[in-house]
Amino acid sequence: MKAPTSEQSFLIFGSPLIEQGEIDEVVACMESAWLGTGPRVAQFERDFAAYKGLQPTQVAAVNSCTAALHVSMVAAGLEPGTEVVTTPMTFCASVNAIIHAGLTPVLADVDPTTQCIDPAAIEAAITPRTGAILPVHFAGRPCEMDAIMANANRHGLMVIEDCAHAIETTWHGRKAGTFGDFGCFSFYATKNVVTGEGGMITGRDEAHIARAKVLALHGMSKDAWHRFGDEGYKHYQVVEAGFKYNMMDLQAAIGIHQLARVEQNWIRRKQIWNRYMEAFADLPIGLPAPCAPDTRHAYHLFTIMVDEAHCGISRDGFLDAMNARRIGTGVHYLSVPEHPYYQQRFGWRPEQWPNAMRLGRQTVSLPLSPKLTDEDVGRVIEATRSAID
Ligand SMILES: Cc1ncc(COP(=O)(O)O)c(C=O)c1O
């Protein structure tokens, strides 16, 4: 093993690529003194709708994907206590949003190859109390949307797609977030399009999106931009008990330029992905499965599996070894039922979802940001190989 040199900087996991366009736009936004929800949010919504092939009335910008998930489930009008089937291989936000919407999460195990929710496990988890399915396009790989939509249609269920990893994802030519009743996207700092914090809701039904917009701003019938514009003061009415989930123009200023480069950044991450696949082909680690035909992976996370029995090092030992080599890594995710809150509240044990449990205990995400130089990628490869050998 080559020892890390003291001058080697720490390679931060998920560091976003920020360019001059968004820096200038943020400055222009500040100079305009319109920081809150306004014309830049409206432009970002129009641009995102165009990218997804939707009407601007079918999208709503919010301040996180967590907010998007929460508001979508409230706007879906599901009865309190209704069961929502989701995956144990996700960020806690997917499950917390179900709980905050007054609904009951039910887990269905993942396919061990794709790491996405298994449609057969969804079918087995459906009860007379089920009202919705919340699939997560894990790491940017599309879930099996034909089977999931067939499940949903058979049982009359709503579908809320968690597209936090899946801006560029397609399944059989159709874009993630356009299958279900709602799609929820994240622009968190490590995501494929960043606004710092931020999210977007897409919806099939314009009435759902109109309600989501009202819910995302206190339940008020008119947003502040319309109230304080130059057309004279407009009274608003509170029509629901809403939330404070609106996106700011300051955030949209970043997002407009990030979204304009979404395909360019995707190509760069694909190159890095392919380089990792080649460089690690002979190692005893698990590598991501090939993409299914007629699908597009968003290449959000490059996850490897470190099984101590084959690698001679535990997953956590590997994380430490990478850190010692000054490479930042991630874990996506320890399965949801590993966490004490869910164990205490729902009596869940990780063993009930064995595929997610095993994957969650072995998985490591390596850096995949488009910001990585070829030299950075070389460092990740060298560190990974030396930590495993
Ligand atoms: C699968 C998944 N769902 C939801 C979220 C929540 O996104 P946000 O941080 O924008 O609220 C994340 C964020 O990491 C995620 O990875």
Coordinates of C-alpha atoms and ligand atoms in Angstrom, one line a residue:
M1 CA 0.0 0.0 0.0
K2 CA 1.1 3.5 -0.8
A3 CA 0.9 5.7 2.3
P4 CA -1.2 8.9 1.8
T5 CA 1.0 11.9 1.6
S6 CA 0.5 14.7 4.0
E7 CA -0.2 17.2 1.2
Q8 CA -3.1 15.0 -0.1
S9 CA -6.3 16.8 0.6
F10 CA -9.3 15.0 2.1
L11 CA -11.6 14.0 -0.8
I12 CA -15.0 15.0 0.4
F13 CA -17.8 12.6 -0.4
G14 CA -20.6 14.1 -2.6
S15 CA -19.0 17.5 -3.0
P16 CA -21.0 19.4 -5.6
L17 CA -19.7 21.0 -8.8
I18 CA -20.5 24.7 -8.5
E19 CA -19.7 26.9 -11.5
Q20 CA -19.6 30.6 -12.2
G21 CA -23.2 30.6 -13.8
E22 CA -24.9 29.8 -10.4
I23 CA -22.5 32.1 -8.5
D24 CA -23.4 35.0 -10.7
E25 CA -27.1 34.2 -10.5
V26 CA -27.0 34.1 -6.7
V27 CA -25.3 37.5 -6.7
A28 CA -27.9 38.9 -9.1
C29 CA -30.6 37.5 -6.9
M30 CA -29.2 39.2 -3.9
E31 CA -28.7 42.4 -5.7
S32 CA -32.4 42.2 -6.8
A33 CA -33.2 41.9 -3.1
W34 CA -35.9 39.4 -3.9
L35 CA -34.7 36.4 -1.9
G36 CA -37.9 34.5 -1.2
T37 CA -40.2 32.6 -3.6
G38 CA -40.4 34.6 -6.8
P39 CA -39.5 34.8 -10.5
R40 CA -36.4 32.5 -10.2
V41 CA -38.5 29.7 -8.5
A42 CA -41.0 30.1 -11.3
Q43 CA -38.3 29.8 -13.9
F44 CA -36.7 26.7 -12.2
E45 CA -40.2 25.1 -12.1
R46 CA -40.7 25.8 -15.8
D47 CA -37.2 24.4 -16.6
F48 CA -37.7 21.3 -14.5
A49 CA -41.1 20.7 -16.0
A50 CA -39.6 21.0 -19.5
Y51 CA -36.8 18.5 -18.6
K52 CA -39.4 16.0 -17.4
G53 CA -41.8 16.7 -20.4
L54 CA -44.5 18.0 -18.1
Q55 CA -46.6 21.2 -17.9
P56 CA -45.4 23.9 -15.5
T57 CA -48.8 23.3 -13.7
Q58 CA -47.6 19.8 -12.9
V59 CA -44.6 20.8 -10.8
A60 CA -44.1 22.5 -7.4
A61 CA -40.8 23.6 -6.0
V62 CA -40.3 23.1 -2.3
N63 CA -37.4 23.3 0.2
S64 CA -36.5 19.6 0.4
C65 CA -37.5 16.2 -0.9
T66 CA -38.6 15.4 2.6
A67 CA -41.1 18.3 2.3
A68 CA -42.1 17.1 -1.2
L69 CA -42.8 13.6 0.2
H70 CA -44.8 15.0 3.2
V71 CA -46.9 17.4 1.2
S72 CA -47.5 14.9 -1.5
M73 CA -48.9 12.4 1.0
V74 CA -51.1 15.1 2.6
A75 CA -52.3 16.3 -0.9
A76 CA -53.1 12.7 -1.8
G77 CA -55.9 12.9 0.8
L78 CA -55.2 9.5 2.3
E79 CA -57.2 8.6 5.5
P80 CA -55.2 8.8 8.7
G81 CA -53.6 5.4 9.5
T82 CA -53.6 4.3 5.9
E83 CA -50.7 1.9 5.2
V84 CA -48.0 3.0 2.7
V85 CA -45.7 0.3 1.4
T86 CA -42.1 1.3 1.0
T87 CA -38.5 0.0 1.0
P88 CA -36.2 -0.6 4.0
M89 CA -33.3 0.4 1.8
T90 CA -33.8 4.1 1.9
F91 CA -33.0 7.3 3.8
C92 CA -35.1 7.7 7.0
A93 CA -36.8 10.7 5.3
S94 CA -39.0 8.4 3.2
V95 CA -40.4 6.7 6.2
N96 CA -40.5 9.8 8.5
A97 CA -42.6 11.6 5.8
I98 CA -45.2 8.8 5.9
I99 CA -45.3 9.0 9.7
H100 CA -45.7 12.9 9.6
A101 CA -48.5 12.6 7.1
G102 CA -50.4 10.6 9.7
L103 CA -50.0 7.3 7.8
T104 CA -48.5 4.0 8.7
P105 CA -45.3 2.7 7.0
V106 CA -45.1 -0.9 5.9
L107 CA -41.8 -2.3 4.6
A108 CA -41.3 -4.6 1.6
D109 CA -37.9 -6.1 1.0
V110 CA -35.6 -5.2 -1.9
D111 CA -34.4 -7.3 -4.8
P112 CA -30.9 -8.3 -3.8
T113 CA -29.5 -7.5 -7.2
T114 CA -31.1 -4.1 -8.0
Q115 CA -31.5 -3.0 -4.4
C116 CA -34.8 -1.5 -5.4
I117 CA -38.1 -2.6 -3.8
D118 CA -39.3 -6.0 -5.0
P119 CA -42.7 -5.9 -6.7
A120 CA -43.5 -9.4 -5.4
A121 CA -42.7 -8.3 -1.8
I122 CA -45.0 -5.3 -2.3
E123 CA -47.8 -7.6 -3.4
A124 CA -47.2 -9.7 -0.3
A125 CA -47.3 -6.6 2.0
I126 CA -50.6 -5.3 0.7
T127 CA -53.6 -5.5 3.1
P128 CA -57.1 -4.0 3.0
R129 CA -55.6 -0.9 4.8
T130 CA -53.0 -0.2 2.1
G131 CA -53.5 3.1 0.3
A132 CA -50.2 3.8 -1.4
I133 CA -46.9 2.5 -2.6
L134 CA -43.7 4.6 -2.1
P135 CA -40.9 3.2 -4.3
V136 CA -37.4 4.6 -4.1
H137 CA -35.3 4.6 -7.3
F138 CA -32.3 3.5 -5.4
A139 CA -28.9 5.0 -6.3
G140 CA -30.6 6.2 -9.6
R141 CA -31.6 2.8 -10.8
P142 CA -35.3 2.7 -11.8
C143 CA -37.6 0.5 -9.9
E144 CA -39.6 -2.0 -11.9
M145 CA -42.4 0.5 -12.7
D146 CA -44.5 -1.8 -14.9
A147 CA -45.0 -4.3 -12.1
I148 CA -45.4 -1.6 -9.4
M149 CA -48.0 0.3 -11.4
A150 CA -49.8 -3.0 -12.1
N151 CA -49.8 -3.7 -8.3
A152 CA -51.2 -0.2 -7.7
N153 CA -53.8 -0.4 -10.4
R154 CA -54.9 -3.9 -9.3
H155 CA -55.5 -2.7 -5.7
G156 CA -56.5 0.9 -6.4
L157 CA -53.4 2.4 -4.7
M158 CA -51.7 5.8 -5.1
V159 CA -48.0 5.8 -6.0
I160 CA -45.6 8.4 -4.7
E161 CA -42.2 7.9 -6.3
D162 CA -39.2 8.9 -4.2
C163 CA -36.9 10.3 -6.9
A164 CA -34.3 11.8 -4.6
H165 CA -31.6 9.9 -6.6
A166 CA -33.4 9.8 -9.9
I167 CA -33.5 13.1 -11.8
E168 CA -32.1 11.5 -15.0
T169 CA -33.6 8.1 -14.5
T170 CA -35.9 6.5 -17.1
W171 CA -37.8 3.2 -17.3
H172 CA -38.8 1.9 -20.7
G173 CA -38.4 5.4 -22.2
R174 CA -40.5 7.1 -19.5
K175 CA -39.0 9.5 -16.9
A176 CA -38.9 8.8 -13.2
G177 CA -41.5 10.8 -11.3
T178 CA -44.0 10.6 -14.2
F179 CA -45.4 7.1 -13.4
G180 CA -47.1 7.6 -10.1
D181 CA -49.5 10.2 -8.8
F182 CA -46.5 12.2 -7.4
G183 CA -42.7 12.2 -7.9
C184 CA -40.5 13.8 -5.2
F185 CA -37.0 15.1 -6.1
S186 CA -34.1 16.3 -3.9
F187 CA -31.6 19.1 -4.7
Y188 CA -29.7 18.5 -1.4
A189 CA -26.0 19.4 -1.6
T190 CA -24.8 15.9 -2.6
K191 CA -27.5 15.3 -5.2
N192 CA -27.3 15.3 -9.0
V193 CA -28.8 18.8 -9.2
V194 CA -28.1 20.9 -6.1
T195 CA -29.7 24.0 -4.6
G196 CA -28.1 23.5 -1.2
E197 CA -31.5 22.3 0.2
G198 CA -34.4 22.0 -2.1
G199 CA -37.0 19.7 -3.7
M200 CA -39.6 19.4 -6.4
I201 CA -42.9 17.7 -6.6
T202 CA -44.2 16.4 -9.9
G203 CA -47.7 15.3 -10.3
R204 CA -49.9 13.7 -12.9
D205 CA -53.0 15.6 -11.7
E206 CA -52.8 19.4 -11.8
A207 CA -55.3 19.6 -9.0
H208 CA -52.9 17.6 -6.7
I209 CA -50.1 20.0 -7.6
A210 CA -52.3 23.1 -7.0
R211 CA -53.1 21.7 -3.5
A212 CA -49.5 20.8 -2.8
K213 CA -48.5 24.4 -3.6
V214 CA -51.1 25.8 -1.1
L215 CA -50.0 23.2 1.5
A216 CA -46.3 24.1 1.0
L217 CA -47.0 27.8 1.9
H218 CA -49.0 27.8 5.1
G219 CA -52.2 26.7 3.3
M220 CA -52.5 30.3 1.9
S221 CA -54.4 30.8 -1.3
K222 CA -51.9 33.3 -2.8
D223 CA -48.1 33.3 -2.5
A224 CA -46.1 36.2 -1.3
W225 CA -44.8 37.1 -4.7
H226 CA -48.3 37.7 -5.9
R227 CA -49.2 39.6 -2.7
F228 CA -46.3 42.0 -2.7
G229 CA -45.8 42.5 -6.5
D230 CA -46.4 45.8 -8.3
E231 CA -50.0 45.0 -9.1
G232 CA -51.2 46.1 -5.7
Y233 CA -51.7 44.3 -2.4
K234 CA -53.7 41.1 -2.7
H235 CA -55.4 39.6 0.4
Y236 CA -54.9 35.9 1.0
Q237 CA -57.1 33.3 2.6
V238 CA -55.9 30.4 4.6
V239 CA -57.7 27.4 3.2
E240 CA -55.7 24.6 5.0
A241 CA -53.3 24.2 7.9
G242 CA -50.3 24.1 5.7
F243 CA -46.5 24.0 6.1
K244 CA -43.5 26.4 5.5
Y245 CA -42.0 24.4 2.7
N246 CA -41.5 26.9 -0.1
M247 CA -38.3 27.2 -2.1
M248 CA -36.5 30.5 -2.1
D249 CA -35.3 32.4 -5.2
L250 CA -31.8 32.2 -3.8
Q251 CA -32.0 28.4 -4.0
A252 CA -33.6 28.4 -7.5
A253 CA -30.8 30.7 -8.6
I254 CA -28.4 27.8 -8.1
G255 CA -30.8 25.2 -9.5
I256 CA -31.5 26.9 -12.8
H257 CA -27.8 26.7 -13.8
Q258 CA -27.3 23.3 -12.2
L259 CA -30.2 21.9 -14.2
A260 CA -28.9 23.3 -17.4
R261 CA -25.8 21.1 -16.9
V262 CA -27.6 18.0 -15.7
E263 CA -26.8 15.9 -18.8
Q264 CA -23.2 17.1 -19.0
N265 CA -22.7 16.0 -15.3
W266 CA -24.5 12.7 -16.0
I267 CA -22.0 11.9 -18.7
R268 CA -19.1 12.7 -16.4
R269 CA -20.5 10.4 -13.6
K270 CA -21.0 7.7 -16.2
Q271 CA -17.4 7.9 -17.2
I272 CA -16.3 7.6 -13.5
W273 CA -18.7 4.8 -13.0
N274 CA -17.3 2.8 -15.9
R275 CA -13.8 3.5 -14.7
Y276 CA -14.6 2.0 -11.3
M277 CA -16.3 -1.0 -12.9
E278 CA -13.2 -1.8 -14.9
A279 CA -10.7 -1.1 -12.1
F280 CA -12.5 -3.2 -9.5
A281 CA -13.5 -6.1 -11.8
D282 CA -10.9 -8.5 -10.2
L283 CA -11.6 -7.5 -6.6
P284 CA -13.6 -9.8 -4.2
I285 CA -16.2 -7.0 -3.6
G286 CA -19.7 -6.8 -4.9
L287 CA -20.3 -4.3 -7.8
P288 CA -23.5 -2.6 -9.0
A289 CA -25.6 -4.8 -11.3
P290 CA -25.6 -3.9 -15.0
C291 CA -28.5 -1.6 -16.0
A292 CA -31.6 -3.4 -17.2
P293 CA -32.3 -3.1 -20.9
D294 CA -34.3 0.0 -22.0
T295 CA -33.6 1.8 -18.7
R296 CA -31.4 4.8 -17.8
H297 CA -29.5 4.8 -14.5
A298 CA -29.0 8.3 -13.0
Y299 CA -25.6 7.2 -11.6
H300 CA -26.2 9.0 -8.3
L301 CA -24.4 6.5 -6.0
F302 CA -21.7 4.0 -6.8
T303 CA -22.1 1.3 -4.1
I304 CA -19.8 -1.6 -3.5
M305 CA -20.4 -4.5 -1.2
V306 CA -17.7 -5.4 1.3
D307 CA -18.4 -8.9 2.7
E308 CA -15.8 -9.7 5.4
A309 CA -15.9 -13.4 4.5
H310 CA -14.6 -12.6 1.0
C311 CA -12.7 -9.4 1.5
G312 CA -10.8 -10.1 4.7
I313 CA -12.0 -6.7 6.0
S314 CA -15.3 -5.7 7.5
R315 CA -17.4 -2.9 6.0
D316 CA -16.7 -0.6 8.9
G317 CA -13.0 -1.5 8.7
F318 CA -13.0 -0.6 5.0
L319 CA -14.7 2.8 5.8
D320 CA -11.9 3.5 8.3
A321 CA -9.2 2.4 5.8
M322 CA -10.6 4.8 3.2
N323 CA -10.7 7.6 5.8
A324 CA -7.1 6.9 6.6
R325 CA -6.3 7.3 2.9
R326 CA -8.1 10.6 3.0
I327 CA -11.1 9.5 0.9
G328 CA -14.6 10.3 2.1
T329 CA -17.2 7.6 1.7
G330 CA -20.9 7.1 2.5
V331 CA -23.3 4.4 3.6
H332 CA -26.6 4.2 1.7
Y333 CA -28.1 2.8 3.8
L334 CA -28.2 0.8 7.0
S335 CA -31.7 -0.7 6.5
V336 CA -34.4 1.4 8.2
P337 CA -35.3 -1.2 10.8
E338 CA -31.7 -1.1 12.2
H339 CA -32.6 2.2 13.8
P340 CA -34.0 2.2 17.4
Y341 CA -36.9 4.6 16.8
Y342 CA -38.6 2.2 14.3
Q343 CA -37.8 -0.8 16.4
Q344 CA -39.5 0.8 19.4
R345 CA -42.5 2.2 17.6
F346 CA -43.3 -0.6 15.2
G347 CA -41.5 -3.6 16.7
W348 CA -39.4 -4.0 13.5
R349 CA -36.3 -6.2 13.5
P350 CA -33.8 -6.0 10.6
E351 CA -34.0 -9.8 10.1
Q352 CA -37.6 -9.4 8.8
W353 CA -36.2 -7.9 5.6
P354 CA -33.1 -10.0 5.1
N355 CA -31.9 -8.6 1.7
A356 CA -32.0 -5.0 2.9
M357 CA -30.3 -6.1 6.2
R358 CA -27.4 -7.8 4.4
L359 CA -26.9 -5.1 1.8
G360 CA -27.1 -2.4 4.5
R361 CA -24.4 -4.1 6.6
Q362 CA -22.0 -4.5 3.6
T363 CA -22.6 -1.4 1.4
V364 CA -20.2 1.5 0.9
S365 CA -20.7 4.4 -1.5
L366 CA -17.6 5.7 -3.2
P367 CA -17.2 9.3 -4.4
L368 CA -19.0 9.9 -7.8
S369 CA -19.3 13.7 -8.0
P370 CA -18.7 15.3 -11.5
K371 CA -16.3 17.5 -9.7
L372 CA -13.8 14.6 -9.4
T373 CA -10.8 15.0 -11.6
D374 CA -9.2 11.9 -13.3
E375 CA -6.5 12.1 -10.6
D376 CA -9.2 12.1 -7.8
V377 CA -10.8 9.0 -9.4
G378 CA -7.3 7.4 -9.6
R379 CA -6.9 8.1 -5.8
V380 CA -10.2 6.4 -5.0
I381 CA -9.3 3.4 -7.1
E382 CA -5.9 3.1 -5.5
A383 CA -7.2 3.5 -2.0
T384 CA -10.0 0.9 -2.6
R385 CA -7.6 -1.6 -4.1
S386 CA -5.1 -1.2 -1.3
A387 CA -7.8 -1.4 1.4
I388 CA -9.1 -4.7 0.0
D389 CA -5.8 -6.4 -1.0
Ligands
LIG1 C1 -33.9 8.3 -0.9 C2 -34.0 9.6 -0.3 N1 -35.3 10.1 0.0 C3 -35.4 11.3 0.5 C4 -34.4 12.1 0.8 C5 -34.6 13.4 1.5 O1 -34.1 14.5 0.7 P1 -33.9 15.9 1.3 O2 -32.6 16.0 2.0 O3 -33.9 16.8 0.0 O4 -35.0 16.2 2.2 C6 -33.1 11.7 0.6 C7 -31.9 12.5 0.9 O5 -30.8 12.1 1.1 C8 -32.9 10.4 0.0 O6 -31.7 9.9 -0.3

